[in-house]
Amino acid sequence: MDAFIIEGGNPLQGEVTISGAKNAVLGIIPAAVLCACSSKIENVPDIKDVNKMIVILEKLGAEIYREKDTLIINTEKPISYDVSDYEEETGQMRASYYLLGALLGRYRKAIVPLPGGCNIGDRPIDQHIKGFQALGATVVIEHGQVKMEAPELKGAHIFLDVVSVGATINIMLAAVRADGKTIIENAAKEPHIVDVANFLNLMGANIKGAGTDVIKIVGVEEMHGCEYSVIPDQITTGTYMMAAAATEGDILIKNVIPKHMEAITAKLSEMGVIVLEEDDGIRVIGKHPLKAVNVKTMPYPGFPTDLQQPMAVLMTIAQGTSTITESIFESRFKYVDELRRMGANISINSRTASITGVKALSATKIRTTDLRAGAAMVIAGLIADGETKITEIVHIDRGYENLQENLRNLGADIRRISEKDPACL
Ligand code: EPU
């Protein structure tokens, strides 16, 4: 039951280096089991979801060595395709669903518990299942487990009904080992889709078109190990950009791909923030008063849903009324009550939040409702007048490496405390 204590008011100054992308590496690690081989993966972030994925693969029989941000995954010896005993681990993250595609691709069979992850609305996996069925798998869901079997895995033409990051990656994972050609239409285009496809291609897969909405995959019989370095995390980068903007800071964010940040750079510039792009870095200089803006979350290259919560914090102190329309997940506004407790002026109408700027947020005790809401609470704490206590930060540890250390290095007054769960006393 760790909590953060933040004394707000310090502008962030200095440099921060971004770690590997959570949502890329969580597809890449399962991808490494697609053959009897050994792969080396660099720039792996030290976050809870990655650590859980490693534990699951070890329990299935993979040999994994880790040194700093490098992972070696060795699956030369066969591993199990049955994940049903590890419901506790799979239930704590969304990306456990990638074991379905990877194990189906390698063994033509997979038994994997239904995934967990942030509670941000209805999160069906019907498009994943539709894809696996099109490739020839029979899929049964019973007792909380997805059970799949495909005596033959055959390439297919799959049109996704919704643009889904998870379904696009999962179908790629299975299709790279199918017989013949698979075409995924209406595919997601996020940078992590391209990163997983690049990793698979280095393993010997034949994927073309990743990063566009039509991905073509010709299945291969053999794959092999490879060495790969994961791209920097777009959402972590955006979080630091917004923290700098909110605190009127001046920071250089290193190890980023500025192209991935265009939607965020554009919105921050519209608010009056100075954003300077470098080759592999971005400098952000916060200038207040911030101007009100309107944001609608969209699949990439649109404004990412994973950054609407930190963006909402900026809007709470911008001049005028801003709006955020959340078009990806139907209940990603649970954090709004916490911001209201800090004095924010926010009203919600269906999927749109209207936020009228106030002079300042006032410090109080708030809680984290999910991973990105947690990042938003931290930014709120950084700008509030006085001491903010943020509880349930376990959500933040799932996806941000060294958040507290990085912010301290940038001059923030933030510390972590451990508390006993009162219910356990
Ligand atoms: N959807 C369906 N059916 C499906 C799959 C998705 O209807 O079979 C719907 C969802 O309900 C949602 C939309 O399609 O309305 C998009 O969902 P998507 O599948 O793209 O999301 P996801 O795979 O569940 C990943 C990230 C999320 C991120 C979203 C959107 C991982 C592990 N998770 O989730 O990341 O918000 O894509 O970009 O990659 C986070 O990192 O905090 C996080 C929540």
CSV table of C-alpha atoms and ligand atoms in Angstrom, one decimal:
chain,number,residue,atom,x,y,z
A,1,MET,CA,0.0,0.0,0.0
A,2,ASP,CA,2.6,2.6,-1.1
A,3,ALA,CA,1.6,6.2,-1.5
A,4,PHE,CA,3.2,9.3,-2.9
A,5,ILE,CA,3.6,12.5,-0.9
A,6,ILE,CA,4.1,15.6,-3.1
A,7,GLU,CA,4.8,19.1,-2.0
A,8,GLY,CA,3.6,21.0,-5.1
A,9,GLY,CA,5.0,24.2,-6.6
A,10,ASN,CA,8.4,23.3,-8.0
A,11,PRO,CA,8.9,23.9,-11.7
A,12,LEU,CA,10.6,20.8,-13.3
A,13,GLN,CA,14.1,21.6,-14.6
A,14,GLY,CA,16.7,19.4,-16.2
A,15,GLU,CA,16.9,16.2,-18.2
A,16,VAL,CA,15.1,12.9,-18.2
A,17,THR,CA,15.7,9.8,-20.3
A,18,ILE,CA,12.7,7.8,-21.5
A,19,SER,CA,12.6,4.0,-21.0
A,20,GLY,CA,11.3,1.4,-23.5
A,21,ALA,CA,7.7,1.4,-24.5
A,22,LYS,CA,5.4,-0.7,-22.2
A,23,ASN,CA,2.8,-1.5,-24.8
A,24,ALA,CA,5.5,-2.6,-27.3
A,25,VAL,CA,7.6,-4.7,-25.0
A,26,LEU,CA,4.5,-6.5,-23.7
A,27,GLY,CA,3.9,-7.7,-27.3
A,28,ILE,CA,7.5,-8.4,-28.0
A,29,ILE,CA,8.2,-10.6,-25.0
A,30,PRO,CA,5.4,-13.1,-25.9
A,31,ALA,CA,6.6,-12.9,-29.5
A,32,ALA,CA,9.9,-14.3,-28.4
A,33,VAL,CA,8.3,-17.7,-27.7
A,34,LEU,CA,7.2,-18.2,-31.3
A,35,CYS,CA,10.1,-20.4,-32.0
A,36,ALA,CA,12.6,-22.8,-30.2
A,37,CYS,CA,15.2,-20.1,-30.0
A,38,SER,CA,16.9,-17.4,-27.9
A,39,SER,CA,16.4,-13.7,-28.3
A,40,LYS,CA,18.0,-10.7,-26.7
A,41,ILE,CA,15.8,-7.7,-26.1
A,42,GLU,CA,17.2,-4.3,-25.0
A,43,ASN,CA,15.6,-1.2,-23.5
A,44,VAL,CA,13.2,-3.2,-21.5
A,45,PRO,CA,11.5,-1.1,-18.8
A,46,ASP,CA,11.6,-2.2,-15.2
A,47,ILE,CA,7.8,-2.0,-14.6
A,48,LYS,CA,5.3,-4.3,-12.9
A,49,ASP,CA,3.5,-5.5,-16.1
A,50,VAL,CA,6.8,-6.5,-17.7
A,51,ASN,CA,7.9,-8.3,-14.5
A,52,LYS,CA,4.6,-10.2,-14.4
A,53,MET,CA,5.0,-11.2,-18.0
A,54,ILE,CA,8.5,-12.6,-17.3
A,55,VAL,CA,7.2,-14.6,-14.3
A,56,ILE,CA,4.4,-16.1,-16.4
A,57,LEU,CA,6.9,-17.2,-19.2
A,58,GLU,CA,9.2,-18.6,-16.6
A,59,LYS,CA,6.4,-20.6,-15.1
A,60,LEU,CA,5.6,-21.9,-18.6
A,61,GLY,CA,9.2,-23.2,-18.9
A,62,ALA,CA,11.1,-20.4,-20.7
A,63,GLU,CA,14.6,-19.6,-19.4
A,64,ILE,CA,14.9,-15.8,-18.9
A,65,TYR,CA,18.0,-13.9,-17.9
A,66,ARG,CA,17.8,-10.2,-17.1
A,67,GLU,CA,20.6,-7.7,-16.6
A,68,LYS,CA,19.6,-4.0,-16.2
A,69,ASP,CA,17.4,-3.3,-19.2
A,70,THR,CA,18.4,-6.3,-21.2
A,71,LEU,CA,16.4,-9.5,-21.4
A,72,ILE,CA,17.4,-12.8,-22.9
A,73,ILE,CA,14.5,-15.2,-23.5
A,74,ASN,CA,15.4,-18.7,-24.3
A,75,THR,CA,12.7,-21.1,-25.4
A,76,GLU,CA,14.9,-23.7,-27.0
A,77,LYS,CA,13.3,-26.3,-24.7
A,78,PRO,CA,9.5,-26.6,-25.3
A,79,ILE,CA,7.3,-24.5,-23.0
A,80,SER,CA,3.7,-25.1,-22.0
A,81,TYR,CA,0.8,-23.8,-24.0
A,82,ASP,CA,-1.4,-23.9,-20.9
A,83,VAL,CA,-1.4,-20.8,-18.8
A,84,SER,CA,-4.6,-21.6,-16.9
A,85,ASP,CA,-2.8,-22.0,-13.5
A,86,TYR,CA,-1.4,-18.5,-13.6
A,87,GLU,CA,-4.7,-16.6,-13.4
A,88,GLU,CA,-3.4,-14.4,-10.6
A,89,GLU,CA,-0.6,-13.0,-12.8
A,90,THR,CA,-2.6,-12.8,-16.1
A,91,GLY,CA,-5.5,-11.2,-14.2
A,92,GLN,CA,-3.4,-8.2,-13.3
A,93,MET,CA,-2.6,-7.0,-16.8
A,94,ARG,CA,-4.2,-6.6,-20.2
A,95,ALA,CA,-1.3,-7.8,-22.3
A,96,SER,CA,-1.5,-11.4,-21.0
A,97,TYR,CA,-3.9,-11.8,-24.0
A,98,TYR,CA,-0.8,-11.8,-26.3
A,99,LEU,CA,0.0,-15.3,-25.0
A,100,LEU,CA,-3.0,-16.4,-27.0
A,101,GLY,CA,-1.6,-15.4,-30.3
A,102,ALA,CA,2.0,-16.4,-29.6
A,103,LEU,CA,1.2,-19.9,-28.2
A,104,LEU,CA,-1.4,-20.5,-30.9
A,105,GLY,CA,1.3,-19.6,-33.5
A,106,ARG,CA,3.9,-21.9,-32.0
A,107,TYR,CA,1.8,-24.8,-30.8
A,108,ARG,CA,-1.5,-24.5,-32.6
A,109,LYS,CA,-3.0,-24.6,-29.1
A,110,ALA,CA,-3.4,-22.2,-26.2
A,111,ILE,CA,-5.3,-22.0,-22.9
A,112,VAL,CA,-5.1,-18.6,-21.4
A,113,PRO,CA,-7.2,-16.9,-18.7
A,114,LEU,CA,-9.2,-13.9,-19.8
A,115,PRO,CA,-7.0,-10.8,-19.3
A,116,GLY,CA,-7.2,-8.1,-16.6
A,117,GLY,CA,-5.9,-4.5,-16.9
A,118,CYS,CA,-7.1,-1.1,-16.1
A,119,ASN,CA,-10.8,-0.7,-15.4
A,120,ILE,CA,-11.6,2.0,-18.1
A,121,GLY,CA,-14.7,0.6,-19.7
A,122,ASP,CA,-15.9,-2.4,-21.6
A,123,ARG,CA,-12.9,-4.2,-23.0
A,124,PRO,CA,-14.1,-7.2,-25.0
A,125,ILE,CA,-11.7,-9.4,-27.0
A,126,ASP,CA,-14.2,-10.4,-29.7
A,127,GLN,CA,-11.9,-9.0,-32.5
A,128,HIS,CA,-9.0,-11.1,-31.3
A,129,ILE,CA,-11.2,-14.2,-31.3
A,130,LYS,CA,-12.7,-13.3,-34.7
A,131,GLY,CA,-9.1,-13.2,-36.0
A,132,PHE,CA,-8.1,-16.5,-34.5
A,133,GLN,CA,-11.2,-18.2,-35.8
A,134,ALA,CA,-10.5,-16.8,-39.3
A,135,LEU,CA,-7.1,-18.4,-39.1
A,136,GLY,CA,-8.7,-21.8,-38.4
A,137,ALA,CA,-8.8,-22.0,-34.6
A,138,THR,CA,-11.8,-23.2,-32.6
A,139,VAL,CA,-12.2,-21.0,-29.6
A,140,VAL,CA,-14.1,-21.8,-26.4
A,141,ILE,CA,-14.4,-19.6,-23.4
A,142,GLU,CA,-15.2,-21.5,-20.2
A,143,HIS,CA,-14.5,-21.0,-16.5
A,144,GLY,CA,-12.7,-17.8,-17.3
A,145,GLN,CA,-10.3,-19.4,-19.7
A,146,VAL,CA,-9.9,-18.9,-23.5
A,147,LYS,CA,-9.2,-22.4,-25.0
A,148,MET,CA,-8.0,-22.5,-28.6
A,149,GLU,CA,-7.0,-25.3,-30.9
A,150,ALA,CA,-6.2,-25.2,-34.6
A,151,PRO,CA,-5.1,-28.4,-36.3
A,152,GLU,CA,-4.2,-26.2,-39.2
A,153,LEU,CA,-3.5,-22.5,-39.0
A,154,LYS,CA,-4.3,-20.9,-42.4
A,155,GLY,CA,-3.8,-17.3,-43.6
A,156,ALA,CA,-7.0,-15.3,-43.9
A,157,HIS,CA,-8.5,-12.0,-44.9
A,158,ILE,CA,-9.6,-10.3,-41.6
A,159,PHE,CA,-11.4,-7.0,-41.4
A,160,LEU,CA,-11.4,-5.6,-37.9
A,161,ASP,CA,-14.8,-4.0,-36.9
A,162,VAL,CA,-13.0,-1.6,-34.5
A,163,VAL,CA,-9.4,-0.3,-34.7
A,164,SER,CA,-7.8,-2.4,-31.9
A,165,VAL,CA,-4.2,-2.4,-30.8
A,166,GLY,CA,-4.5,-5.7,-29.0
A,167,ALA,CA,-6.3,-7.5,-31.8
A,168,THR,CA,-3.9,-6.3,-34.4
A,169,ILE,CA,-0.8,-7.5,-32.5
A,170,ASN,CA,-2.5,-10.7,-31.4
A,171,ILE,CA,-3.5,-11.7,-35.0
A,172,MET,CA,0.0,-10.8,-36.2
A,173,LEU,CA,1.5,-13.1,-33.6
A,174,ALA,CA,-0.5,-16.1,-34.8
A,175,ALA,CA,-0.5,-15.3,-38.5
A,176,VAL,CA,3.3,-15.2,-38.8
A,177,ARG,CA,3.3,-18.9,-38.3
A,178,ALA,CA,0.2,-19.7,-40.4
A,179,ASP,CA,0.3,-21.3,-43.8
A,180,GLY,CA,-0.2,-18.7,-46.5
A,181,LYS,CA,-1.1,-15.0,-46.5
A,182,THR,CA,-3.1,-13.0,-43.9
A,183,ILE,CA,-4.4,-9.6,-44.5
A,184,ILE,CA,-5.5,-7.5,-41.6
A,185,GLU,CA,-7.7,-4.5,-42.7
A,186,ASN,CA,-8.6,-1.6,-40.5
A,187,ALA,CA,-5.5,-2.4,-38.4
A,188,ALA,CA,-4.2,-0.2,-35.6
A,189,LYS,CA,-1.2,2.0,-36.6
A,190,GLU,CA,0.3,2.8,-33.2
A,191,PRO,CA,4.1,2.9,-33.0
A,192,HIS,CA,4.1,-0.2,-30.8
A,193,ILE,CA,2.4,-2.2,-33.7
A,194,VAL,CA,5.3,-1.3,-35.9
A,195,ASP,CA,7.8,-2.2,-33.2
A,196,VAL,CA,6.3,-5.6,-32.6
A,197,ALA,CA,6.2,-6.2,-36.4
A,198,ASN,CA,9.9,-5.1,-36.7
A,199,PHE,CA,10.8,-7.6,-34.0
A,200,LEU,CA,8.9,-10.4,-35.7
A,201,ASN,CA,10.5,-9.6,-39.0
A,202,LEU,CA,13.9,-9.8,-37.4
A,203,MET,CA,12.9,-13.3,-36.1
A,204,GLY,CA,12.2,-14.3,-39.7
A,205,ALA,CA,8.6,-13.3,-40.2
A,206,ASN,CA,7.3,-11.7,-43.3
A,207,ILE,CA,5.1,-8.7,-42.3
A,208,LYS,CA,4.5,-5.7,-44.6
A,209,GLY,CA,2.4,-2.6,-44.0
A,210,ALA,CA,2.7,-2.3,-40.2
A,211,GLY,CA,2.0,1.3,-39.4
A,212,THR,CA,-0.7,1.5,-42.1
A,213,ASP,CA,-4.3,0.2,-41.8
A,214,VAL,CA,-3.6,-2.8,-44.1
A,215,ILE,CA,-1.0,-5.3,-42.8
A,216,LYS,CA,0.0,-8.2,-45.0
A,217,ILE,CA,1.6,-11.2,-43.5
A,218,VAL,CA,3.0,-14.3,-45.3
A,219,GLY,CA,3.4,-17.1,-42.8
A,220,VAL,CA,6.8,-18.8,-42.4
A,221,GLU,CA,7.7,-22.3,-41.3
A,222,GLU,CA,10.8,-21.3,-39.5
A,223,MET,CA,11.6,-18.4,-37.2
A,224,HIS,CA,14.8,-17.7,-35.3
A,225,GLY,CA,16.1,-15.7,-32.4
A,226,CYS,CA,17.3,-12.1,-32.8
A,227,GLU,CA,18.6,-9.0,-31.0
A,228,TYR,CA,16.3,-6.1,-30.7
A,229,SER,CA,16.0,-2.7,-28.9
A,230,VAL,CA,12.5,-1.6,-27.9
A,231,ILE,CA,11.3,1.9,-29.0
A,232,PRO,CA,11.0,4.7,-26.3
A,233,ASP,CA,7.6,5.0,-24.6
A,234,GLN,CA,5.4,7.5,-26.3
A,235,ILE,CA,3.0,7.8,-23.4
A,236,THR,CA,5.7,8.2,-20.8
A,237,THR,CA,7.3,10.9,-23.0
A,238,GLY,CA,3.9,12.7,-23.2
A,239,THR,CA,3.5,12.4,-19.4
A,240,TYR,CA,6.8,14.3,-18.8
A,241,MET,CA,5.9,16.8,-21.5
A,242,MET,CA,2.7,17.6,-19.7
A,243,ALA,CA,4.4,17.6,-16.3
A,244,ALA,CA,6.8,20.2,-17.6
A,245,ALA,CA,4.0,22.3,-19.1
A,246,ALA,CA,1.9,22.2,-15.9
A,247,THR,CA,4.7,23.2,-13.6
A,248,GLU,CA,6.0,26.0,-15.9
A,249,GLY,CA,9.2,23.9,-16.1
A,250,ASP,CA,11.9,23.6,-18.7
A,251,ILE,CA,13.1,20.1,-19.4
A,252,LEU,CA,14.9,18.1,-22.1
A,253,ILE,CA,13.4,14.7,-22.6
A,254,LYS,CA,15.9,12.3,-24.1
A,255,ASN,CA,15.6,9.1,-26.0
A,256,VAL,CA,12.3,9.9,-27.7
A,257,ILE,CA,11.0,9.7,-31.3
A,258,PRO,CA,9.6,13.2,-31.9
A,259,LYS,CA,7.4,12.0,-34.8
A,260,HIS,CA,5.5,9.8,-32.4
A,261,MET,CA,4.7,12.8,-30.3
A,262,GLU,CA,3.2,15.0,-33.0
A,263,ALA,CA,-0.5,15.0,-31.8
A,264,ILE,CA,0.7,16.0,-28.3
A,265,THR,CA,3.2,18.6,-29.5
A,266,ALA,CA,0.5,20.2,-31.6
A,267,LYS,CA,-1.9,20.4,-28.6
A,268,LEU,CA,0.6,21.7,-26.2
A,269,SER,CA,1.8,24.3,-28.7
A,270,GLU,CA,-1.9,25.4,-29.1
A,271,MET,CA,-2.0,25.9,-25.3
A,272,GLY,CA,1.0,28.2,-25.5
A,273,VAL,CA,3.7,25.7,-24.4
A,274,ILE,CA,7.0,25.9,-26.2
A,275,VAL,CA,8.0,22.5,-27.6
A,276,LEU,CA,11.4,22.2,-29.4
A,277,GLU,CA,12.1,19.0,-31.3
A,278,GLU,CA,15.6,17.6,-31.5
A,279,ASP,CA,16.9,14.5,-33.3
A,280,ASP,CA,16.1,12.1,-30.4
A,281,GLY,CA,14.9,14.6,-27.8
A,282,ILE,CA,12.2,17.1,-27.0
A,283,ARG,CA,12.6,20.2,-24.9
A,284,VAL,CA,9.4,21.5,-23.3
A,285,ILE,CA,9.1,24.9,-21.7
A,286,GLY,CA,5.9,25.7,-19.9
A,287,LYS,CA,4.5,29.2,-20.2
A,288,HIS,CA,1.5,30.2,-18.2
A,289,PRO,CA,-1.3,31.2,-18.6
A,290,LEU,CA,-2.1,28.1,-20.6
A,291,LYS,CA,-4.9,28.5,-23.2
A,292,ALA,CA,-8.0,26.4,-23.3
A,293,VAL,CA,-8.1,23.7,-26.1
A,294,ASN,CA,-10.4,20.9,-27.3
A,295,VAL,CA,-9.1,17.4,-27.5
A,296,LYS,CA,-10.7,14.2,-28.9
A,297,THR,CA,-8.9,10.9,-28.3
A,298,MET,CA,-8.4,8.9,-31.5
A,299,PRO,CA,-6.3,5.9,-32.6
A,300,TYR,CA,-2.8,6.8,-33.7
A,301,PRO,CA,-1.8,9.3,-35.2
A,302,GLY,CA,-4.6,11.0,-33.2
A,303,PHE,CA,-4.4,12.2,-29.6
A,304,PRO,CA,-3.8,9.0,-27.5
A,305,THR,CA,-6.5,8.0,-25.0
A,306,ASP,CA,-3.6,7.1,-22.6
A,307,LEU,CA,-2.8,10.8,-22.3
A,308,GLN,CA,-6.2,12.3,-21.9
A,309,GLN,CA,-6.0,12.1,-18.1
A,310,PRO,CA,-2.7,14.0,-17.8
A,311,MET,CA,-4.0,16.5,-20.4
A,312,ALA,CA,-7.1,17.1,-18.2
A,313,VAL,CA,-4.9,18.3,-15.4
A,314,LEU,CA,-3.3,21.0,-17.7
A,315,MET,CA,-6.9,22.0,-18.6
A,316,THR,CA,-7.8,22.5,-15.0
A,317,ILE,CA,-5.5,25.5,-14.8
A,318,ALA,CA,-5.8,26.8,-18.4
A,319,GLN,CA,-7.6,30.1,-19.1
A,320,GLY,CA,-11.2,29.4,-20.3
A,321,THR,CA,-13.1,26.2,-21.0
A,322,SER,CA,-11.5,23.2,-22.6
A,323,THR,CA,-13.2,20.0,-23.6
A,324,ILE,CA,-12.0,16.4,-23.8
A,325,THR,CA,-14.0,13.8,-25.8
A,326,GLU,CA,-13.0,10.3,-25.1
A,327,SER,CA,-13.8,8.2,-28.1
A,328,ILE,CA,-11.9,4.9,-27.3
A,329,PHE,CA,-13.0,3.8,-23.8
A,330,GLU,CA,-16.4,4.6,-22.4
A,331,SER,CA,-15.4,5.1,-18.7
A,332,ARG,CA,-12.1,6.7,-18.7
A,333,PHE,CA,-13.2,9.7,-16.6
A,334,LYS,CA,-13.2,8.0,-13.2
A,335,TYR,CA,-10.3,10.2,-12.0
A,336,VAL,CA,-12.4,13.4,-12.4
A,337,ASP,CA,-13.8,13.1,-8.9
A,338,GLU,CA,-10.3,13.2,-7.5
A,339,LEU,CA,-9.5,16.4,-9.5
A,340,ARG,CA,-12.7,17.9,-8.3
A,341,ARG,CA,-11.6,17.3,-4.7
A,342,MET,CA,-8.6,19.5,-5.6
A,343,GLY,CA,-10.9,22.3,-6.7
A,344,ALA,CA,-11.0,21.5,-10.4
A,345,ASN,CA,-14.1,22.7,-12.3
A,346,ILE,CA,-15.2,19.8,-14.5
A,347,SER,CA,-18.5,18.6,-15.8
A,348,ILE,CA,-19.1,15.4,-17.7
A,349,ASN,CA,-21.7,14.9,-20.4
A,350,SER,CA,-21.6,11.4,-21.7
A,351,ARG,CA,-18.1,11.0,-23.3
A,352,THR,CA,-17.1,14.7,-23.1
A,353,ALA,CA,-15.6,16.5,-20.1
A,354,SER,CA,-15.8,20.3,-20.0
A,355,ILE,CA,-13.1,21.8,-17.9
A,356,THR,CA,-13.1,25.4,-16.9
A,357,GLY,CA,-9.7,26.6,-15.6
A,358,VAL,CA,-9.3,27.6,-12.0
A,359,LYS,CA,-6.5,29.7,-10.5
A,360,ALA,CA,-4.8,26.8,-8.8
A,361,LEU,CA,-5.4,23.2,-7.5
A,362,SER,CA,-5.5,22.7,-3.8
A,363,ALA,CA,-3.6,19.9,-2.2
A,364,THR,CA,-5.5,17.1,-0.5
A,365,LYS,CA,-5.6,13.3,-0.3
A,366,ILE,CA,-6.5,11.7,-3.7
A,367,ARG,CA,-6.4,8.2,-5.0
A,368,THR,CA,-5.3,6.6,-8.2
A,369,THR,CA,-8.0,4.8,-10.2
A,370,ASP,CA,-5.9,3.3,-13.0
A,371,LEU,CA,-2.4,3.6,-14.5
A,372,ARG,CA,-2.8,6.8,-16.6
A,373,ALA,CA,-5.1,8.4,-14.0
A,374,GLY,CA,-2.2,7.8,-11.6
A,375,ALA,CA,0.1,9.8,-13.8
A,376,ALA,CA,-2.5,12.6,-13.9
A,377,MET,CA,-2.7,12.6,-10.1
A,378,VAL,CA,1.0,13.0,-9.9
A,379,ILE,CA,1.0,16.0,-12.2
A,380,ALA,CA,-1.9,17.5,-10.2
A,381,GLY,CA,0.1,17.0,-7.0
A,382,LEU,CA,3.1,18.8,-8.6
A,383,ILE,CA,1.1,21.9,-9.2
A,384,ALA,CA,-1.1,21.9,-6.1
A,385,ASP,CA,-0.6,24.4,-3.3
A,386,GLY,CA,0.7,22.3,-0.4
A,387,GLU,CA,1.0,18.6,0.3
A,388,THR,CA,-0.9,16.1,-1.8
A,389,LYS,CA,-1.1,12.4,-0.8
A,390,ILE,CA,-1.7,10.0,-3.6
A,391,THR,CA,-2.8,6.5,-2.6
A,392,GLU,CA,-3.1,3.2,-4.6
A,393,ILE,CA,0.0,4.0,-6.6
A,394,VAL,CA,0.4,0.4,-7.4
A,395,HIS,CA,-1.4,1.3,-10.7
A,396,ILE,CA,1.4,3.7,-11.5
A,397,ASP,CA,4.1,1.1,-10.9
A,398,ARG,CA,2.6,-1.1,-13.6
A,399,GLY,CA,3.7,1.3,-16.3
A,400,TYR,CA,6.2,4.0,-15.3
A,401,GLU,CA,9.8,3.1,-14.6
A,402,ASN,CA,11.4,5.2,-11.8
A,403,LEU,CA,8.8,7.9,-11.9
A,404,GLN,CA,9.5,9.2,-8.4
A,405,GLU,CA,13.3,9.2,-8.9
A,406,ASN,CA,13.1,10.9,-12.3
A,407,LEU,CA,10.8,13.6,-11.0
A,408,ARG,CA,13.1,14.2,-8.0
A,409,ASN,CA,16.0,14.6,-10.4
A,410,LEU,CA,13.9,17.2,-12.2
A,411,GLY,CA,13.5,19.1,-8.9
A,412,ALA,CA,10.1,17.8,-7.7
A,413,ASP,CA,9.4,17.3,-4.0
A,414,ILE,CA,8.0,13.8,-4.2
A,415,ARG,CA,8.5,10.8,-1.9
A,416,ARG,CA,7.1,7.3,-1.6
A,417,ILE,CA,5.8,6.1,1.7
A,418,SER,CA,4.6,2.6,2.7
A,419,GLU,CA,1.5,2.2,4.6
A,420,LYS,CA,-0.2,-0.8,6.2
A,421,ASP,CA,-3.6,-1.6,4.7
A,422,PRO,CA,-6.0,-0.6,7.5
A,423,ALA,CA,-8.1,-3.6,6.7
A,424,CYS,CA,-5.2,-5.8,7.6
A,425,LEU,CA,-4.4,-4.4,11.0
B,1,EPU,N1,-12.3,-3.4,-28.7
B,1,EPU,C1,-13.4,-4.2,-29.0
B,1,EPU,N2,-13.2,-5.5,-29.3
B,1,EPU,C2,-11.9,-6.1,-29.2
B,1,EPU,C3,-10.8,-5.2,-28.9
B,1,EPU,C4,-11.1,-3.9,-28.6
B,1,EPU,O1,-14.5,-3.8,-29.1
B,1,EPU,O2,-11.7,-7.3,-29.4
B,1,EPU,C5,-12.6,-2.0,-28.5
B,1,EPU,C6,-12.3,-1.6,-27.1
B,1,EPU,O3,-13.3,-1.8,-26.2
B,1,EPU,C7,-11.9,-0.1,-27.2
B,1,EPU,C8,-11.3,-0.1,-28.6
B,1,EPU,O4,-11.7,-1.2,-29.3
B,1,EPU,O5,-13.1,0.6,-27.3
B,1,EPU,C9,-9.8,0.0,-28.6
B,1,EPU,O6,-9.2,-1.0,-27.8
B,1,EPU,P1,-7.8,-1.7,-28.1
B,1,EPU,O7,-8.0,-3.1,-28.4
B,1,EPU,O8,-7.0,-0.8,-29.0
B,1,EPU,O9,-7.1,-1.5,-26.6
B,1,EPU,P2,-6.4,-2.6,-25.8
B,1,EPU,O10,-5.6,-3.5,-26.7
B,1,EPU,O11,-7.3,-3.2,-24.8
B,1,EPU,C10,-4.2,-1.1,-25.7
B,1,EPU,C11,-3.3,-0.6,-24.6
B,1,EPU,C12,-4.0,0.4,-23.8
B,1,EPU,C13,-4.5,1.6,-24.7
B,1,EPU,C14,-5.3,1.0,-25.9
B,1,EPU,C15,-5.6,2.1,-26.9
B,1,EPU,C16,-1.9,-2.5,-24.2
B,1,EPU,C17,-1.5,-3.6,-23.3
B,1,EPU,N3,-2.9,-1.8,-23.8
B,1,EPU,O12,-5.3,-1.7,-25.0
B,1,EPU,O13,-3.1,0.9,-22.9
B,1,EPU,O14,-5.2,2.5,-24.0
B,1,EPU,O15,-4.6,0.0,-26.5
B,1,EPU,O16,-4.5,2.7,-27.4
B,1,EPU,O17,-1.3,-2.3,-25.2
B,1,EPU,C18,-2.3,1.9,-20.9
B,1,EPU,O18,-1.2,1.7,-21.3
B,1,EPU,O19,-2.6,2.6,-19.9
B,1,EPU,C19,-3.4,1.3,-21.6
B,1,EPU,C20,-4.7,1.2,-21.1
